[in-house]
mmCIF file of C-alpha atoms in Angstrom:
data_model
loop_
_atom_site.group_PDB
_atom_site.id
_atom_site.type_symbol
_atom_site.label_atom_id
_atom_site.label_comp_id
_atom_site.label_asym_id
_atom_site.label_seq_id
_atom_site.Cartn_x
_atom_site.Cartn_y
_atom_site.Cartn_z
ATOM 1 C CA UNK A 1 -75.819 37.799 166.939
ATOM 2 C CA UNK A 2 -74.748 34.777 165.878
ATOM 3 C CA UNK A 3 -77.781 32.662 167.053
ATOM 4 C CA UNK A 4 -79.823 35.793 165.280
ATOM 5 C CA UNK A 5 -77.641 35.675 162.110
ATOM 6 C CA UNK A 6 -78.222 31.347 161.802
ATOM 7 C CA UNK A 7 -82.408 32.491 162.324
ATOM 8 C CA UNK A 8 -81.954 34.938 159.171
ATOM 9 C CA UNK A 9 -79.933 32.850 157.504
ATOM 10 C CA UNK A 10 -82.146 29.386 158.623
ATOM 11 C CA UNK A 11 -85.300 31.331 156.985
ATOM 12 C CA UNK A 12 -83.494 31.991 154.049
ATOM 13 C CA UNK A 13 -83.068 28.970 153.788
ATOM 14 C CA UNK A 14 -86.469 27.625 154.231
ATOM 15 C CA UNK A 15 -88.174 30.157 151.698
ATOM 16 C CA UNK A 16 -85.242 28.882 148.938
ATOM 17 C CA UNK A 17 -86.914 25.486 149.443
ATOM 18 C CA UNK A 18 -90.219 27.027 149.482
ATOM 19 C CA UNK A 19 -90.264 29.383 146.816
ATOM 20 C CA UNK A 20 -90.082 27.136 143.616
ATOM 21 C CA UNK A 21 -93.552 25.669 144.831
ATOM 22 C CA UNK A 22 -94.878 28.800 145.913
ATOM 23 C CA UNK A 23 -94.344 30.355 142.391
ATOM 24 C CA UNK A 24 -95.810 27.890 140.280
ATOM 25 C CA UNK A 25 -98.833 28.120 142.033
ATOM 26 C CA UNK A 26 -99.181 31.871 142.155
ATOM 27 C CA UNK A 27 -97.044 32.753 138.579
ATOM 28 C CA UNK A 28 -99.218 31.017 136.069
ATOM 29 C CA UNK A 29 -102.319 33.030 138.043
ATOM 30 C CA UNK A 30 -100.811 35.679 137.769
ATOM 31 C CA UNK A 31 -99.912 35.142 134.640
ATOM 32 C CA UNK A 32 -103.053 34.555 133.234
ATOM 33 C CA UNK A 33 -103.841 38.527 133.573
ATOM 34 C CA UNK A 34 -100.596 39.444 132.179
ATOM 35 C CA UNK A 35 -99.883 42.711 130.900
ATOM 36 C CA UNK A 36 -97.032 44.306 128.321
ATOM 37 C CA UNK A 37 -96.513 48.096 128.618
ATOM 38 C CA UNK A 38 -94.877 49.916 126.134
ATOM 39 C CA UNK A 39 -92.715 52.547 126.383
ATOM 40 C CA UNK A 40 -94.521 55.190 125.336
ATOM 41 C CA UNK A 41 -91.332 56.288 123.205
ATOM 42 C CA UNK A 42 -92.746 54.972 119.815
ATOM 43 C CA UNK A 43 -95.361 57.431 119.232
ATOM 44 C CA UNK A 44 -97.520 57.286 116.555
ATOM 45 C CA UNK A 45 -95.676 59.162 113.636
ATOM 46 C CA UNK A 46 -92.818 57.293 113.780
ATOM 47 C CA UNK A 47 -95.800 54.583 113.510
ATOM 48 C CA UNK A 48 -97.384 56.535 111.087
ATOM 49 C CA UNK A 49 -94.089 56.276 108.986
ATOM 50 C CA UNK A 50 -92.401 52.987 109.280
ATOM 51 C CA UNK A 51 -95.238 51.378 107.966
ATOM 52 C CA UNK A 52 -95.430 53.678 105.748
ATOM 53 C CA UNK A 53 -91.888 53.775 104.602
ATOM 54 C CA UNK A 54 -92.044 50.138 104.277
ATOM 55 C CA UNK A 55 -94.542 50.579 102.066
ATOM 56 C CA UNK A 56 -93.014 53.149 99.836
ATOM 57 C CA UNK A 57 -89.727 49.726 100.395
ATOM 58 C CA UNK A 58 -91.904 46.795 98.597
ATOM 59 C CA UNK A 59 -93.924 49.407 95.884
ATOM 60 C CA UNK A 60 -90.301 49.875 95.051
ATOM 61 C CA UNK A 61 -89.381 47.166 94.447
ATOM 62 C CA UNK A 62 -91.929 45.425 93.094
ATOM 63 C CA UNK A 63 -91.258 48.092 90.102
ATOM 64 C CA UNK A 64 -87.793 47.772 89.396
ATOM 65 C CA UNK A 65 -86.467 50.799 90.787
ATOM 66 C CA UNK A 66 -83.312 50.402 92.532
ATOM 67 C CA UNK A 67 -83.034 53.381 95.080
ATOM 68 C CA UNK A 68 -80.028 53.103 97.927
ATOM 69 C CA UNK A 69 -81.325 56.045 100.230
ATOM 70 C CA UNK A 70 -82.427 55.928 103.137
ATOM 71 C CA UNK A 71 -86.740 57.072 102.647
ATOM 72 C CA UNK A 72 -86.500 60.774 104.692
ATOM 73 C CA UNK A 73 -89.494 63.229 104.309
ATOM 74 C CA UNK A 74 -87.838 65.173 101.108
ATOM 75 C CA UNK A 75 -88.252 62.505 99.191
ATOM 76 C CA UNK A 76 -90.392 63.861 95.802
ATOM 77 C CA UNK A 77 -92.190 61.581 94.552
ATOM 78 C CA UNK A 78 -91.574 61.596 91.061
ATOM 79 C CA UNK A 79 -88.080 63.335 90.879
ATOM 80 C CA UNK A 80 -86.699 60.699 93.433
ATOM 81 C CA UNK A 81 -88.414 57.980 93.085
ATOM 82 C CA UNK A 82 -89.123 58.537 89.479
ATOM 83 C CA UNK A 83 -93.021 57.754 90.067
ATOM 84 C CA UNK A 84 -95.021 58.624 86.603
ATOM 85 C CA UNK A 85 -99.359 59.515 86.992
ATOM 86 C CA UNK A 86 -100.435 55.653 87.457
ATOM 87 C CA UNK A 87 -97.629 54.679 89.765
ATOM 88 C CA UNK A 88 -99.251 57.077 92.470
ATOM 89 C CA UNK A 89 -102.390 55.980 91.991
ATOM 90 C CA UNK A 90 -101.332 52.504 91.825
ATOM 91 C CA UNK A 91 -98.979 53.216 95.572
ATOM 92 C CA UNK A 92 -102.107 55.239 96.766
ATOM 93 C CA UNK A 93 -104.287 52.323 96.558
ATOM 94 C CA UNK A 94 -101.545 50.432 98.524
ATOM 95 C CA UNK A 95 -101.780 52.583 100.859
ATOM 96 C CA UNK A 96 -105.368 52.460 101.599
ATOM 97 C CA UNK A 97 -104.830 48.934 101.858
ATOM 98 C CA UNK A 98 -103.224 49.048 104.631
ATOM 99 C CA UNK A 99 -104.122 50.873 106.937
ATOM 100 C CA UNK A 100 -107.636 50.279 105.883
ATOM 101 C CA UNK A 101 -108.736 54.074 105.129
ATOM 102 C CA UNK A 102 -109.883 56.655 102.041
ATOM 103 C CA UNK A 103 -107.826 58.705 100.423
ATOM 104 C CA UNK A 104 -109.844 61.453 98.619
ATOM 105 C CA UNK A 105 -108.368 62.456 94.789
ATOM 106 C CA UNK A 106 -107.985 65.486 95.598
ATOM 107 C CA UNK A 107 -105.297 64.892 98.604
ATOM 108 C CA UNK A 108 -104.487 62.081 95.985
ATOM 109 C CA UNK A 109 -103.337 64.177 93.946
ATOM 110 C CA UNK A 110 -101.535 66.866 95.800
ATOM 111 C CA UNK A 111 -99.079 64.541 97.369
ATOM 112 C CA UNK A 112 -95.291 65.219 95.852
ATOM 113 C CA UNK A 113 -93.221 64.101 98.642
ATOM 114 C CA UNK A 114 -93.301 61.028 101.464
ATOM 115 C CA UNK A 115 -93.521 64.116 104.304
ATOM 116 C CA UNK A 116 -97.101 65.012 102.899
ATOM 117 C CA UNK A 117 -98.518 61.392 102.694
ATOM 118 C CA UNK A 118 -97.010 60.962 106.303
ATOM 119 C CA UNK A 119 -98.432 64.371 107.324
ATOM 120 C CA UNK A 120 -101.664 63.368 105.966
ATOM 121 C CA UNK A 121 -101.936 59.658 107.258
ATOM 122 C CA UNK A 122 -100.779 60.925 110.683
ATOM 123 C CA UNK A 123 -104.207 63.549 111.225
ATOM 124 C CA UNK A 124 -106.302 60.281 109.219
ATOM 125 C CA UNK A 125 -104.972 57.348 110.599
ATOM 126 C CA UNK B 1 -103.789 61.364 75.044
ATOM 127 C CA UNK B 2 -105.477 64.364 75.641
ATOM 128 C CA UNK B 3 -108.889 64.496 78.414
ATOM 129 C CA UNK B 4 -111.220 66.410 79.918
ATOM 130 C CA UNK B 5 -111.169 67.699 83.316
ATOM 131 C CA UNK B 6 -114.514 64.621 83.567
ATOM 132 C CA UNK B 7 -112.802 62.147 81.280
ATOM 133 C CA UNK B 8 -109.401 62.461 83.366
ATOM 134 C CA UNK B 9 -111.603 62.108 86.679
ATOM 135 C CA UNK B 10 -113.223 58.994 85.676
ATOM 136 C CA UNK B 11 -109.900 57.420 83.614
ATOM 137 C CA UNK B 12 -108.144 58.067 87.456
ATOM 138 C CA UNK B 13 -111.660 56.495 89.212
ATOM 139 C CA UNK B 14 -111.814 53.292 86.501
ATOM 140 C CA UNK B 15 -108.535 52.658 87.025
ATOM 141 C CA UNK B 16 -107.308 52.506 90.564
ATOM 142 C CA UNK B 17 -110.694 50.986 90.813
ATOM 143 C CA UNK B 18 -108.728 48.253 88.318
ATOM 144 C CA UNK B 19 -105.925 47.628 90.750
ATOM 145 C CA UNK B 20 -108.440 47.171 93.060
ATOM 146 C CA UNK B 21 -110.345 45.098 91.656
ATOM 147 C CA UNK B 22 -106.973 42.718 90.605
ATOM 148 C CA UNK B 23 -105.488 43.061 94.593
ATOM 149 C CA UNK B 24 -108.545 41.750 95.447
ATOM 150 C CA UNK B 25 -108.906 38.327 92.678
ATOM 151 C CA UNK B 26 -105.185 38.218 92.418
ATOM 152 C CA UNK B 27 -104.197 38.549 96.057
ATOM 153 C CA UNK B 28 -102.275 35.025 96.599
ATOM 154 C CA UNK B 29 -100.849 34.901 93.356
ATOM 155 C CA UNK B 30 -98.383 37.328 93.100
ATOM 156 C CA UNK B 31 -97.509 37.091 90.345
ATOM 157 C CA UNK B 32 -100.255 37.514 88.772
ATOM 158 C CA UNK B 33 -101.046 40.243 90.201
ATOM 159 C CA UNK B 34 -97.431 41.599 88.950
ATOM 160 C CA UNK B 35 -98.349 41.170 85.359
ATOM 161 C CA UNK B 36 -101.282 41.766 84.945
ATOM 162 C CA UNK B 37 -100.978 44.961 86.856
ATOM 163 C CA UNK B 38 -97.649 45.728 84.319
ATOM 164 C CA UNK B 39 -100.229 44.878 81.489
ATOM 165 C CA UNK B 40 -102.788 47.722 83.032
ATOM 166 C CA UNK B 41 -100.297 49.699 82.884
ATOM 167 C CA UNK B 42 -98.890 49.440 79.409
ATOM 168 C CA UNK B 43 -102.312 49.220 77.718
ATOM 169 C CA UNK B 44 -103.522 52.460 79.664
ATOM 170 C CA UNK B 45 -100.069 54.471 78.185
ATOM 171 C CA UNK B 46 -100.723 52.907 74.868
ATOM 172 C CA UNK B 47 -104.191 52.128 74.002
ATOM 173 C CA UNK B 48 -103.067 51.576 70.113
ATOM 174 C CA UNK B 49 -99.952 49.948 70.557
ATOM 175 C CA UNK B 50 -101.511 47.625 72.845
ATOM 176 C CA UNK B 51 -104.845 46.949 70.270
ATOM 177 C CA UNK B 52 -103.099 45.952 67.616
ATOM 178 C CA UNK B 53 -100.465 43.696 69.650
ATOM 179 C CA UNK B 54 -102.665 41.800 72.312
ATOM 180 C CA UNK B 55 -106.517 43.328 73.301
ATOM 181 C CA UNK B 56 -108.589 44.026 69.155
ATOM 182 C CA UNK B 57 -111.542 45.435 71.306
ATOM 183 C CA UNK B 58 -110.428 47.353 72.937
ATOM 184 C CA UNK B 59 -112.704 50.540 71.477
ATOM 185 C CA UNK B 60 -110.319 53.625 69.684
ATOM 186 C CA UNK B 61 -111.679 56.785 71.342
ATOM 187 C CA UNK B 62 -111.080 57.560 74.960
ATOM 188 C CA UNK B 63 -114.270 57.812 76.515
ATOM 189 C CA UNK B 64 -114.758 54.347 75.166
ATOM 190 C CA UNK B 65 -111.289 53.106 76.932
ATOM 191 C CA UNK B 66 -112.718 54.561 79.849
ATOM 192 C CA UNK B 67 -115.666 52.526 79.697
ATOM 193 C CA UNK B 68 -113.396 50.063 79.125
ATOM 194 C CA UNK B 69 -111.433 50.262 82.109
ATOM 195 C CA UNK B 70 -113.989 50.006 83.935
ATOM 196 C CA UNK B 71 -115.876 47.032 83.110
ATOM 197 C CA UNK B 72 -112.775 45.324 83.298
ATOM 198 C CA UNK B 73 -112.790 46.434 86.622
ATOM 199 C CA UNK B 74 -116.291 45.475 87.211
ATOM 200 C CA UNK B 75 -115.680 42.286 85.586
ATOM 201 C CA UNK B 76 -112.309 40.925 87.346
ATOM 202 C CA UNK B 77 -114.161 41.328 90.186
ATOM 203 C CA UNK B 78 -117.693 39.525 90.056
ATOM 204 C CA UNK B 79 -117.002 37.043 87.413
ATOM 205 C CA UNK B 80 -113.163 35.867 87.302
ATOM 206 C CA UNK B 81 -112.049 33.105 90.311
ATOM 207 C CA UNK B 82 -108.756 31.802 90.733
ATOM 208 C CA UNK B 83 -108.553 28.236 91.123
ATOM 209 C CA UNK B 84 -105.650 26.247 92.564
ATOM 210 C CA UNK B 85 -104.038 22.927 91.684
ATOM 211 C CA UNK B 86 -104.393 20.714 94.186
ATOM 212 C CA UNK B 87 -104.067 17.670 92.392
ATOM 213 C CA UNK B 88 -102.897 16.348 88.492
ATOM 214 C CA UNK B 89 -106.470 16.316 87.739
ATOM 215 C CA UNK B 90 -107.871 17.874 90.462
ATOM 216 C CA UNK B 91 -108.629 22.485 90.862
ATOM 217 C CA UNK B 92 -110.476 23.680 93.942
ATOM 218 C CA UNK B 93 -112.136 27.545 93.056
ATOM 219 C CA UNK B 94 -111.605 30.948 94.559
ATOM 220 C CA UNK B 95 -115.451 31.303 95.171
ATOM 221 C CA UNK B 96 -115.743 34.574 97.221
ATOM 222 C CA UNK B 97 -118.758 36.594 97.953
ATOM 223 C CA UNK B 98 -118.645 39.633 94.604
ATOM 224 C CA UNK B 99 -118.811 35.869 92.402
ATOM 225 C CA UNK B 100 -121.850 36.504 90.144
ATOM 226 C CA UNK B 101 -123.717 33.511 91.023
ATOM 227 C CA UNK B 102 -126.165 32.353 87.516
ATOM 228 C CA UNK B 103 -129.892 30.894 88.247
ATOM 229 C CA UNK B 104 -130.001 27.536 87.127
ATOM 230 C CA UNK B 105 -133.248 28.500 85.221
ATOM 231 C CA UNK B 106 -132.165 30.998 82.888
ATOM 232 C CA UNK B 107 -129.117 28.819 82.630
ATOM 233 C CA UNK B 108 -132.044 25.457 81.836
ATOM 234 C CA UNK B 109 -133.847 28.809 79.286
ATOM 235 C CA UNK B 110 -130.305 28.682 76.860
ATOM 236 C CA UNK B 111 -129.746 25.151 76.789
ATOM 237 C CA UNK B 112 -129.141 24.011 73.314
ATOM 238 C CA UNK B 113 -129.209 27.977 72.341
ATOM 239 C CA UNK B 114 -126.177 27.815 69.476
ATOM 240 C CA UNK B 115 -127.910 24.429 67.767
ATOM 241 C CA UNK B 116 -130.784 26.343 66.853
ATOM 242 C CA UNK B 117 -132.029 26.225 64.002
ATOM 243 C CA UNK B 118 -128.521 24.494 62.470
ATOM 244 C CA UNK B 119 -129.214 20.401 61.352
ATOM 245 C CA UNK B 120 -128.766 17.785 64.261
ATOM 246 C CA UNK B 121 -127.230 15.298 62.831
ATOM 247 C CA UNK B 122 -125.646 11.614 65.179
ATOM 248 C CA UNK B 123 -122.068 10.093 65.130
ATOM 249 C CA UNK B 124 -124.362 7.177 63.720
ATOM 250 C CA UNK B 125 -126.457 9.142 60.783
ATOM 251 C CA UNK B 126 -124.639 7.692 57.869
ATOM 252 C CA UNK B 127 -123.880 11.061 55.791
#
């Protein structure tokens, strides 16, 4: 029994001694095709939502609008953010450029809150 | 400013196009970009006031103002290039594909046109 244990330990030690060289020669080859798998927990809606929130935050900062509350889907562009029709055009241009798509007049006229913009962008992107 | 639906659409299209042109032309100059957008908005909201104080060439009628805006969008993209100061007397002009390039031959044709018909006088000529 003791002989088996000693033999096993010897094997482990030898493997440990050998393994750094072994891994050094193997790992780079393995790393060449290294692929990271993201968990599927981040949905398309969340990605769109985060990106849109960043655009809106930057936009209202540039406009000097102070808005402390978190940006929610029910947030109204006119009433809550105090954006006029020209500001809305400017915001639509910022969204178009960031999402690399064209928003037609009918759609942009219909935007009243952030939820509507998010829904449109999720369907289009 | 009351507008017909057709003029209203034309105005918003021109405004959108001008914002896009500004984003394109002043893309690396956030200060110029912010100021130009602010000035554009103020001018669109109060064209007659801005006409008196700053921009004397803005037309009085709505249609003329929209045409002015459309022209501005085009000119910003095709005739305005930003320059970056590299040295005390050295500027690097940032050209891009949309900049309108003149033909050398047409420039030669107009050479000296501002002096045509005027009496030419050299510095060594006596009065």
